[in-house]
Short mmCIF file of C-alpha atoms and ligand atoms in Angstrom, two decimals:
data_model
loop_
_atom_site.label_atom_id
_atom_site.label_comp_id
_atom_site.label_asym_id
_atom_site.label_seq_id
_atom_site.Cartn_x
_atom_site.Cartn_y
_atom_site.Cartn_z
CA UNK K 20 9.62 17.40 -9.72
CA UNK K 21 8.82 15.17 -12.68
CA UNK K 22 8.32 11.41 -12.61
CA UNK K 23 7.66 8.48 -14.92
CA UNK K 24 7.33 4.72 -14.62
CA UNK K 25 9.68 3.60 -17.41
CA UNK K 26 8.34 0.08 -16.91
CA UNK K 27 6.34 -1.71 -14.25
CA UNK K 28 4.94 -5.20 -13.91
CA UNK K 29 6.10 -8.65 -12.91
CA UNK K 30 8.46 -8.63 -15.92
CA UNK K 31 10.44 -5.54 -14.92
CA UNK K 32 10.31 -2.35 -12.88
CA UNK K 33 12.09 0.97 -13.32
CA UNK K 34 10.96 4.41 -12.12
CA UNK K 35 12.44 7.79 -13.05
CA UNK K 36 12.33 10.89 -10.82
CA UNK K 37 13.92 14.28 -11.47
CA UNK K 38 14.02 17.85 -10.34
CA UNK K 39 15.87 20.78 -11.86
CA UNK K 40 19.28 19.64 -10.56
CA UNK K 41 19.35 15.86 -10.62
CA UNK K 42 17.53 12.65 -11.34
CA UNK K 43 17.44 9.11 -9.97
CA UNK K 44 16.14 5.71 -10.96
CA UNK K 45 14.32 3.51 -8.47
CA UNK K 46 15.12 -0.05 -9.60
CA UNK K 47 16.58 -1.11 -12.92
CA UNK K 48 14.57 -4.24 -13.64
CA UNK K 49 14.56 -3.99 -17.43
CA UNK K 50 17.65 -4.36 -19.63
CA UNK K 51 20.02 -1.44 -20.05
CA UNK K 52 18.95 -1.18 -23.69
CA UNK K 53 15.29 -0.92 -22.68
CA UNK K 54 16.06 1.69 -20.01
CA UNK K 55 17.71 3.83 -22.70
CA UNK K 56 14.82 3.31 -25.07
CA UNK K 57 12.26 4.32 -22.42
CA UNK K 58 14.33 7.35 -21.35
CA UNK K 59 14.37 8.52 -24.95
CA UNK K 60 10.55 8.17 -25.03
CA UNK K 61 10.34 10.76 -22.26
CA UNK K 62 13.13 12.79 -23.92
CA UNK K 63 15.67 12.24 -21.19
CA UNK K 64 19.27 11.05 -21.32
CA UNK K 65 21.18 8.82 -18.87
CA UNK K 66 23.92 11.43 -18.46
CA UNK K 67 22.06 13.36 -15.76
CA UNK K 68 21.06 10.32 -13.66
CA UNK K 69 22.94 10.55 -10.37
CA UNK K 70 21.92 7.33 -8.63
CA UNK K 71 20.11 4.01 -9.00
CA UNK K 72 18.26 2.95 -5.85
CA UNK K 73 17.44 -0.75 -5.60
CA UNK K 74 14.42 -1.98 -3.62
CA UNK K 75 15.34 -5.69 -3.39
CA UNK K 76 17.18 -8.47 -5.18
CA UNK K 77 14.39 -10.01 -7.30
CA UNK K 78 15.34 -10.06 -10.97
CA UNK K 79 12.42 -7.87 -12.07
CA UNK K 80 14.07 -5.05 -10.06
CA UNK K 81 17.76 -5.46 -10.92
CA UNK K 82 18.02 -6.95 -14.44
CA UNK K 83 19.67 -3.95 -16.11
CA UNK K 84 21.53 -2.48 -13.11
CA UNK K 85 25.01 -3.87 -13.81
CA UNK K 86 25.28 -2.89 -17.47
CA UNK K 87 23.51 0.46 -17.14
CA UNK K 88 25.47 1.56 -14.04
CA UNK K 89 28.87 0.62 -15.54
CA UNK K 90 28.13 2.15 -18.93
CA UNK K 91 27.23 5.54 -17.47
CA UNK K 92 29.25 5.36 -14.21
CA UNK K 93 26.17 5.76 -12.01
CA UNK K 94 26.37 4.78 -8.32
CA UNK K 95 23.99 2.05 -7.10
CA UNK K 96 22.46 2.26 -3.62
CA UNK K 97 21.05 -0.81 -1.85
CA UNK K 98 20.92 -2.39 1.59
CA UNK K 99 23.91 -4.54 2.60
CA UNK K 100 21.86 -7.75 2.44
CA UNK K 101 20.45 -6.87 -0.97
CA UNK K 102 24.01 -6.38 -2.23
CA UNK K 103 25.14 -9.63 -0.60
CA UNK K 104 22.27 -11.67 -2.01
CA UNK K 105 22.35 -10.50 -5.61
CA UNK K 106 24.65 -9.68 -8.46
CA UNK K 107 24.16 -5.93 -8.75
CA UNK K 108 27.37 -4.70 -10.31
CA UNK K 109 30.79 -6.07 -11.23
CA UNK K 110 32.38 -2.68 -10.55
CA UNK K 111 32.31 -2.64 -6.75
CA UNK K 112 33.32 1.00 -6.62
CA UNK K 113 29.82 1.84 -7.86
CA UNK K 114 28.08 -0.02 -5.01
CA UNK K 115 26.95 1.95 -1.96
CA UNK K 116 25.45 0.28 1.09
CA UNK K 117 22.53 2.01 2.76
CA UNK K 118 20.55 1.20 5.88
CA UNK K 119 16.88 0.34 5.51
CA UNK K 120 15.88 3.61 7.19
CA UNK K 121 18.51 5.90 5.69
CA UNK K 122 18.04 9.09 3.69
CA UNK K 123 20.55 9.74 0.90
CA UNK K 124 20.92 13.26 -0.43
CA UNK K 125 21.44 13.50 -4.19
CA UNK K 126 22.03 17.22 -4.76
CA UNK K 127 18.70 18.69 -3.65
CA UNK K 128 16.70 15.44 -3.83
CA UNK K 129 16.32 13.41 -0.63
CA UNK K 130 15.87 9.69 -1.17
CA UNK K 131 14.58 8.00 1.98
CA UNK K 132 14.57 4.21 2.32
CA UNK K 133 12.08 2.47 4.61
CA UNK K 134 11.52 -1.23 5.29
CA UNK K 135 8.71 -3.29 3.78
CA UNK K 136 7.31 -6.80 4.13
CA UNK K 137 8.30 -8.95 1.13
CA UNK K 138 10.18 -12.24 0.73
CA UNK K 139 13.63 -10.76 0.12
CA UNK K 140 16.68 -10.32 2.36
CA UNK K 141 16.25 -6.66 3.40
CA UNK K 142 13.71 -5.05 1.05
CA UNK K 143 12.90 -1.34 1.10
CA UNK K 144 10.58 1.19 -0.48
CA UNK K 145 11.60 4.80 -1.13
CA UNK K 146 10.12 8.26 -0.73
CA UNK K 147 11.85 10.88 -2.86
CA UNK K 148 11.46 14.44 -1.67
CA UNK K 149 12.24 17.93 -2.80
CA UNK K 150 9.29 20.08 -1.75
CA UNK K 151 6.79 17.29 -2.52
CA UNK K 152 6.89 13.62 -1.52
CA UNK K 153 6.89 10.93 -4.19
CA UNK K 154 6.68 7.34 -2.89
CA UNK K 155 7.56 4.23 -4.84
CA UNK K 156 5.94 1.23 -3.16
CA UNK K 157 5.77 -2.13 -4.90
CA UNK K 158 6.30 -5.75 -3.81
CA UNK K 159 4.43 -5.43 -0.54
CA UNK K 160 2.97 -8.43 1.28
CA UNK K 161 0.83 -6.07 3.32
CA UNK K 162 0.89 -2.45 4.37
CA UNK K 163 3.16 -2.38 7.41
CA UNK K 164 3.34 0.72 9.62
CA UNK K 165 6.23 2.27 7.63
CA UNK K 166 4.28 1.84 4.38
CA UNK K 167 1.20 3.40 5.96
CA UNK K 168 3.07 6.39 7.31
CA UNK K 169 4.66 7.02 3.90
CA UNK K 170 1.28 6.79 2.15
CA UNK K 171 0.06 9.46 4.54
CA UNK K 172 2.83 11.93 3.64
CA UNK K 173 2.71 11.37 -0.13
CA UNK K 174 1.70 13.87 -2.78
CA UNK K 175 2.22 11.27 -5.50
CA UNK K 176 2.49 7.46 -5.22
CA UNK K 177 3.51 4.60 -7.45
CA UNK K 178 1.66 1.83 -5.59
CA UNK K 179 1.57 -1.88 -6.28
CA UNK K 180 -1.83 -3.16 -7.38
CA UNK K 181 -0.65 -6.64 -8.28
CA UNK K 182 -3.66 -8.89 -8.61
CA UNK K 183 -7.38 -9.28 -8.61
CA UNK K 184 -7.98 -11.82 -5.88
CA UNK K 185 -10.60 -13.81 -7.88
CA UNK K 186 -8.40 -13.97 -10.95
CA UNK K 187 -5.52 -15.20 -8.78
CA UNK K 188 -7.61 -17.82 -7.01
CA UNK K 189 -9.22 -19.14 -10.20
CA UNK K 190 -6.11 -18.70 -12.34
CA UNK K 191 -3.41 -21.09 -13.56
CA UNK K 192 -0.73 -20.56 -10.90
CA UNK K 193 0.19 -23.57 -8.71
CA UNK K 194 -1.24 -23.54 -5.18
CA UNK K 195 2.06 -22.79 -3.43
CA UNK K 196 2.57 -19.70 -5.61
CA UNK K 197 -0.98 -18.46 -5.00
CA UNK K 198 -0.42 -18.92 -1.28
CA UNK K 199 2.85 -16.94 -1.37
CA UNK K 200 1.37 -14.07 -3.41
CA UNK K 201 -1.47 -13.75 -0.88
CA UNK K 202 0.87 -14.00 2.12
CA UNK K 203 2.28 -11.12 4.17
CA UNK K 204 5.52 -11.45 2.19
CA UNK K 205 3.92 -11.56 -1.25
CA UNK K 206 2.09 -8.89 -3.25
CA UNK K 207 -0.78 -6.44 -2.71
CA UNK K 208 -4.13 -7.10 -4.34
CA UNK K 209 -6.12 -4.33 -6.03
CA UNK K 210 -8.40 -4.17 -3.02
CA UNK K 211 -5.60 -4.03 -0.43
CA UNK K 212 -3.94 -1.22 -2.38
CA UNK K 213 -7.17 0.77 -2.82
CA UNK K 214 -8.06 0.39 0.87
CA UNK K 215 -4.56 1.57 1.78
CA UNK K 216 -5.15 4.80 -0.15
CA UNK K 217 -8.73 5.20 1.06
CA UNK K 218 -7.81 4.80 4.72
CA UNK K 219 -4.36 6.38 4.98
CA UNK K 220 -3.75 8.96 2.23
CA UNK K 221 -4.23 12.62 3.10
CA UNK K 222 -6.21 14.99 0.89
CA UNK K 223 -2.96 16.35 -0.55
CA UNK K 224 -2.42 13.09 -2.49
CA UNK K 225 -2.94 14.16 -6.10
CA UNK K 226 -2.07 11.08 -8.13
CA UNK K 227 -1.66 7.31 -7.81
CA UNK K 228 0.06 5.26 -10.49
CA UNK K 229 -1.03 1.63 -10.15
CA UNK K 230 2.11 -0.45 -10.54
CA UNK K 231 3.47 -4.00 -10.72
CA UNK K 232 0.26 -5.39 -12.25
CA UNK K 233 0.33 -9.13 -12.85
CA UNK K 234 -0.04 -10.08 -16.50
CA UNK K 235 -1.86 -13.29 -15.55
CA UNK K 236 -3.90 -12.31 -12.51
CA UNK K 237 -5.00 -8.74 -13.24
CA UNK K 238 -6.13 -6.33 -15.92
CA UNK K 239 -5.73 -2.54 -15.96
CA UNK K 240 -9.54 -2.26 -16.11
CA UNK K 241 -10.04 -4.37 -12.97
CA UNK K 242 -7.37 -2.46 -11.03
CA UNK K 243 -8.82 0.91 -12.08
CA UNK K 244 -12.43 -0.01 -11.33
CA UNK K 245 -11.50 -1.34 -7.86
CA UNK K 246 -9.87 2.01 -7.07
CA UNK K 247 -12.64 4.11 -8.59
CA UNK K 248 -15.37 2.26 -6.69
CA UNK K 249 -13.62 2.25 -3.31
CA UNK K 250 -12.31 5.82 -3.42
CA UNK K 251 -15.86 7.14 -3.97
CA UNK K 252 -16.49 6.32 -0.31
CA UNK K 253 -14.44 9.35 0.68
CA UNK K 254 -15.89 12.77 -0.02
CA UNK K 255 -13.76 15.49 -1.61
CA UNK K 256 -10.92 13.09 -2.28
CA UNK K 257 -10.21 12.55 -5.94
CA UNK K 258 -6.61 11.69 -6.71
CA UNK K 259 -6.05 10.91 -10.39
CA UNK K 260 -5.52 7.20 -10.97
CA UNK K 261 -3.32 5.99 -13.82
CA UNK K 262 -2.00 2.52 -14.67
CA UNK K 263 1.70 1.99 -15.40
CA UNK K 264 2.63 -0.15 -18.35
CA UNK K 265 4.85 -3.12 -18.97
CA UNK K 266 5.81 -2.19 -22.53
CA UNK K 267 6.10 1.59 -22.47
CA UNK K 268 7.03 4.51 -20.29
CA UNK K 269 4.19 6.51 -18.79
CA UNK K 270 4.17 10.20 -19.65
CA UNK K 271 6.42 12.40 -17.55
CA UNK K 272 4.11 13.63 -14.79
CA UNK K 273 4.61 17.08 -13.31
CA UNK K 274 4.24 17.29 -9.55
ZN1 ZN S 305 8.72 -7.38 -8.27
ZN1 ZN S 306 9.84 -8.97 -5.37
#
């Protein structure tokens, strides 16, 4: 399998996963034009994308879905409440409802949805599996039991590392927004994310891509150093840590 974060951050999220027979996007939160641009950076074309899986209805996860799906006739998969509470696609024949614990088979890729805690109508994360497990987990208020069990089976994870708690607390956001971000339906801090990996990942986890970093309340350096310091506590456990970017696709990682 090969994977890339085409974009990740509060301004837009889109993840690409492929094997030899098919490929999928998890979220389409940047414009269709940007998705195409980022695909070309990793030398891929939209013609072999067989599905777009949506995590929840917030705009940074769905912005380009309608135009991109219609242009290339790609089916969109999302929970019934996510479809009901957002404008995902004007061509209803492309919309497919899934349950929040359903596995969809796309050729020989299995895409499993599982519920998460976030302030949306029926939000999910996904683990994509061929012979390895790749989890895409952003927009998490806290690590609920489904999130924890998927961390523990992962070989590769895109994990939210949204904010540095001090930067958030001392930063410019209004109090109600700070309170929501810190709540069980908000976003994971660097420390929460790093502890989640430290405590629940198995030794087979080879790589973590820190994702959905806040532009205002975090820096790649702070996120990386939090992980590097905390993960040292566990002997013989050294997954590679990489930060996803807002303005460019990551390299295509081989799993
Ligand atoms: Zn988001
Ligand atoms: Zn969200």
